[in-house]
Tab-separated table of C-alpha atoms in Angstrom:
chain	number	residue	atom	x	y	z
A	1	GLN	CA	-13.158	44.164	-2.354
A	2	VAL	CA	-14.918	40.912	-1.696
A	3	GLN	CA	-15.727	38.725	-4.713
A	4	VAL	CA	-18.963	36.717	-4.703
A	5	ALA	CA	-19.260	33.977	-7.297
A	6	GLU	CA	-22.381	31.983	-8.072
A	7	SER	CA	-22.646	28.820	-10.128
A	8	GLY	CA	-24.799	25.909	-10.943
A	9	GLY	CA	-27.556	27.492	-13.014
A	10	GLY	CA	-28.805	26.170	-16.320
A	11	LEU	CA	-31.684	24.823	-18.339
A	12	VAL	CA	-33.900	22.153	-16.590
A	13	GLN	CA	-37.192	20.668	-17.316
A	14	PRO	CA	-40.178	21.221	-14.983
A	15	GLY	CA	-40.035	18.923	-12.019
A	16	GLY	CA	-36.185	18.836	-12.231
A	17	SER	CA	-33.550	19.830	-9.730
A	18	LEU	CA	-30.496	22.174	-9.667
A	19	ARG	CA	-27.958	23.092	-7.000
A	20	LEU	CA	-26.622	26.459	-6.889
A	21	SER	CA	-23.290	27.475	-5.207
A	22	CYS	CA	-22.148	30.801	-3.790
A	23	VAL	CA	-18.592	31.337	-2.779
A	24	ALA	CA	-17.299	34.527	-1.080
A	25	SER	CA	-13.655	35.341	-1.436
A	26	GLU	CA	-13.250	36.805	1.949
A	27	SER	CA	-13.592	34.593	5.011
A	28	ILE	CA	-11.513	36.361	7.629
A	29	PHE	CA	-14.438	38.464	8.688
A	30	ASP	CA	-17.491	36.626	10.056
A	31	ILE	CA	-20.333	36.409	7.581
A	32	THR	CA	-23.657	37.021	9.303
A	33	VAL	CA	-25.998	36.056	6.531
A	34	MET	CA	-25.828	34.476	3.095
A	35	ALA	CA	-28.959	34.894	1.072
A	36	TRP	CA	-30.272	33.987	-2.413
A	37	TYR	CA	-32.372	36.409	-4.350
A	38	ARG	CA	-33.926	36.082	-7.767
A	39	GLN	CA	-35.134	38.488	-10.409
A	40	ALA	CA	-37.335	37.415	-13.382
A	41	PRO	CA	-37.674	39.611	-16.470
A	42	GLY	CA	-40.055	42.545	-15.637
A	43	LYS	CA	-40.245	41.735	-11.982
A	44	GLN	CA	-38.628	43.080	-8.806
A	45	ARG	CA	-35.861	41.134	-7.125
A	46	GLU	CA	-37.186	38.908	-4.345
A	47	LEU	CA	-35.593	37.064	-1.477
A	48	VAL	CA	-35.620	33.270	-2.054
A	49	ALA	CA	-33.891	31.922	0.991
A	50	GLY	CA	-31.321	32.971	3.603
A	51	ILE	CA	-29.146	31.298	6.256
A	52	THR	CA	-27.490	32.916	9.237
A	53	SER	CA	-24.031	32.089	10.816
A	54	SER	CA	-25.935	30.030	13.432
A	55	GLY	CA	-27.718	28.031	10.757
A	56	ALA	CA	-31.199	29.664	10.946
A	57	THR	CA	-32.979	29.605	7.614
A	58	ASN	CA	-35.876	31.485	6.104
A	59	TYR	CA	-37.675	30.899	2.735
A	60	ALA	CA	-39.991	32.631	0.385
A	61	ASP	CA	-43.531	31.121	0.653
A	62	SER	CA	-43.278	30.210	-3.110
A	63	VAL	CA	-40.314	27.954	-2.591
A	64	GLN	CA	-41.027	26.591	0.925
A	65	GLY	CA	-40.727	22.772	0.854
A	66	ARG	CA	-38.978	22.627	-2.473
A	67	PHE	CA	-35.763	24.598	-1.935
A	68	THR	CA	-33.206	24.119	0.692
A	69	VAL	CA	-30.427	26.508	1.727
A	70	SER	CA	-27.268	25.361	3.483
A	71	ARG	CA	-23.808	26.500	4.438
A	72	GLY	CA	-20.573	24.626	3.511
A	73	ASN	CA	-18.068	23.457	6.065
A	74	ASP	CA	-15.920	26.346	5.361
A	75	LYS	CA	-17.416	29.784	6.357
A	76	ASN	CA	-17.720	31.395	3.068
A	77	THR	CA	-19.835	28.958	0.905
A	78	ALA	CA	-23.659	28.589	0.642
A	79	TYR	CA	-25.697	26.267	-1.437
A	80	LEU	CA	-29.315	26.364	-2.722
A	81	GLN	CA	-30.808	22.917	-3.510
A	82	MET	CA	-33.788	23.479	-5.813
A	83	ASN	CA	-36.198	20.576	-6.349
A	84	SER	CA	-39.513	20.265	-8.078
A	85	LEU	CA	-38.731	23.260	-10.264
A	86	LYS	CA	-41.429	25.166	-11.962
A	87	PRO	CA	-41.491	27.363	-15.037
A	88	GLU	CA	-42.134	30.405	-12.631
A	89	ASP	CA	-38.783	29.647	-10.884
A	90	THR	CA	-37.104	30.963	-14.022
A	91	ALA	CA	-34.926	33.897	-13.041
A	92	LEU	CA	-31.409	35.254	-12.548
A	93	TYR	CA	-30.461	33.915	-9.044
A	94	SER	CA	-27.949	36.095	-7.154
A	95	CYS	CA	-26.165	35.609	-3.863
A	96	ASN	CA	-25.822	38.330	-1.226
A	97	VAL	CA	-23.063	37.961	1.428
A	98	ASP	CA	-23.593	40.084	4.480
A	99	TYR	CA	-20.766	40.841	6.883
A	100	GLY	CA	-22.945	42.846	9.188
A	101	ILE	CA	-21.358	46.213	8.295
A	102	PHE	CA	-21.194	45.787	4.550
A	103	ASN	CA	-22.643	43.271	2.083
A	104	PHE	CA	-21.702	42.180	-1.423
A	105	TRP	CA	-23.451	40.757	-4.479
A	106	GLY	CA	-22.333	38.309	-7.095
A	107	GLN	CA	-23.346	38.692	-10.785
A	108	GLY	CA	-25.784	35.871	-10.658
A	109	THR	CA	-26.488	32.609	-12.386
A	110	GLN	CA	-29.438	32.080	-14.808
A	111	VAL	CA	-31.960	29.406	-13.940
A	112	THR	CA	-34.448	28.479	-16.803
A	113	VAL	CA	-37.132	25.966	-16.266
A	114	SER	CA	-38.729	24.945	-19.469
A	115	SER	CA	-39.781	21.879	-21.444
């Protein structure tokens, strides 16, 4: 069983920044995509940003230009740099690690943007 662990969430004021980390316990198999999702209370989970093994990225329109997804030097780490945070960014942020045949979720890290 692959373990996925997110960290870096917290309480931040509007306009502030946070950096989330996602680490997968298994790196023997190639990870095809690492992606960040978020779910706010009463809303459906949505894709925030993703990055492929080749470094291609995609972003939700709502975070384009404010968030940056990246991979670590090792194969099993991804980051989400979040700048210019807004109250509407408040959500539980979860990481999905896709090995192509199967994928795994972490339990998430809470991000709260409030003054």
